[in-house]
């Protein structure tokens, strides 16, 4: 019984393997990459805890999900932490994630999630 309960909780956590990243910092220009690479990076999306954690090379961003909405092409998440706010955009194919922060835009190309809930 405990095994099935644990699996149900874990099923809501998604882990995306970042294959490539592009960081555009202020002054931001569309399509510009001030920093780019393919270092060992991940995005953890936990809908049960309403949290997103981005490990990007030597950076770590932790956010609480405060709102979400789905449109035809993306799932949009409004995020906040103790320091700032951001928007995360996950495309319908789950191959691209964008973090739109006040001073930086982070564009990620990701591999398939380790977990894909049916309700998303």
PDB file of C-alpha atoms in Angstrom, residues 26-65:
ATOM      1  CA  UNK A  26      20.198  42.885 -19.917  1.00  0.00           C
ATOM      2  CA  UNK A  27      20.209  44.660 -22.252  1.00  0.00           C
ATOM      3  CA  UNK A  28      18.079  41.927 -23.775  1.00  0.00           C
ATOM      4  CA  UNK A  29      17.937  41.460 -27.510  1.00  0.00           C
ATOM      5  CA  UNK A  30      15.626  38.935 -29.145  1.00  0.00           C
ATOM      6  CA  UNK A  31      17.543  35.837 -30.204  1.00  0.00           C
ATOM      7  CA  UNK A  32      20.738  36.896 -28.419  1.00  0.00           C
ATOM      8  CA  UNK A  33      22.698  34.483 -26.213  1.00  0.00           C
ATOM      9  CA  UNK A  34      25.135  36.112 -23.789  1.00  0.00           C
ATOM     10  CA  UNK A  35      25.860  32.667 -22.344  1.00  0.00           C
ATOM     11  CA  UNK A  36      25.138  29.345 -23.998  1.00  0.00           C
ATOM     12  CA  UNK A  37      26.124  25.764 -23.502  1.00  0.00           C
ATOM     13  CA  UNK A  38      25.066  22.247 -22.747  1.00  0.00           C
ATOM     14  CA  UNK A  39      26.422  21.748 -19.224  1.00  0.00           C
ATOM     15  CA  UNK A  40      24.880  19.214 -16.888  1.00  0.00           C
ATOM     16  CA  UNK A  41      21.523  20.880 -16.051  1.00  0.00           C
ATOM     17  CA  UNK A  42      17.983  19.905 -15.037  1.00  0.00           C
ATOM     18  CA  UNK A  43      14.528  21.354 -14.407  1.00  0.00           C
ATOM     19  CA  UNK A  44      12.472  19.765 -11.632  1.00  0.00           C
ATOM     20  CA  UNK A  45       8.752  20.508 -11.817  1.00  0.00           C
ATOM     21  CA  UNK A  46       6.763  19.280  -8.814  1.00  0.00           C
ATOM     22  CA  UNK A  47       3.050  20.058  -9.132  1.00  0.00           C
ATOM     23  CA  UNK A  48       2.182  18.546  -5.738  1.00  0.00           C
ATOM     24  CA  UNK A  49       4.540  20.945  -3.975  1.00  0.00           C
ATOM     25  CA  UNK A  50       3.899  23.774  -6.469  1.00  0.00           C
ATOM     26  CA  UNK A  51       7.608  24.251  -7.004  1.00  0.00           C
ATOM     27  CA  UNK A  52      10.111  24.535  -9.830  1.00  0.00           C
ATOM     28  CA  UNK A  53      13.840  24.089  -9.384  1.00  0.00           C
ATOM     29  CA  UNK A  54      16.269  24.904 -12.186  1.00  0.00           C
ATOM     30  CA  UNK A  55      19.828  23.619 -11.908  1.00  0.00           C
ATOM     31  CA  UNK A  56      21.740  25.363 -14.661  1.00  0.00           C
ATOM     32  CA  UNK A  57      25.449  24.574 -14.604  1.00  0.00           C
ATOM     33  CA  UNK A  58      26.561  26.203 -11.333  1.00  0.00           C
ATOM     34  CA  UNK A  59      23.326  28.203 -10.816  1.00  0.00           C
ATOM     35  CA  UNK A  60      20.267  27.104  -8.871  1.00  0.00           C
ATOM     36  CA  UNK A  61      16.883  28.848  -9.037  1.00  0.00           C
ATOM     37  CA  UNK A  62      14.024  27.766  -6.776  1.00  0.00           C
ATOM     38  CA  UNK A  63      10.493  29.071  -7.289  1.00  0.00           C
ATOM     39  CA  UNK A  64       7.003  28.509  -5.973  1.00  0.00           C
ATOM     40  CA  UNK A  65       4.267  28.216  -8.586  1.00  0.00           C
TER      41      UNK A  65
END
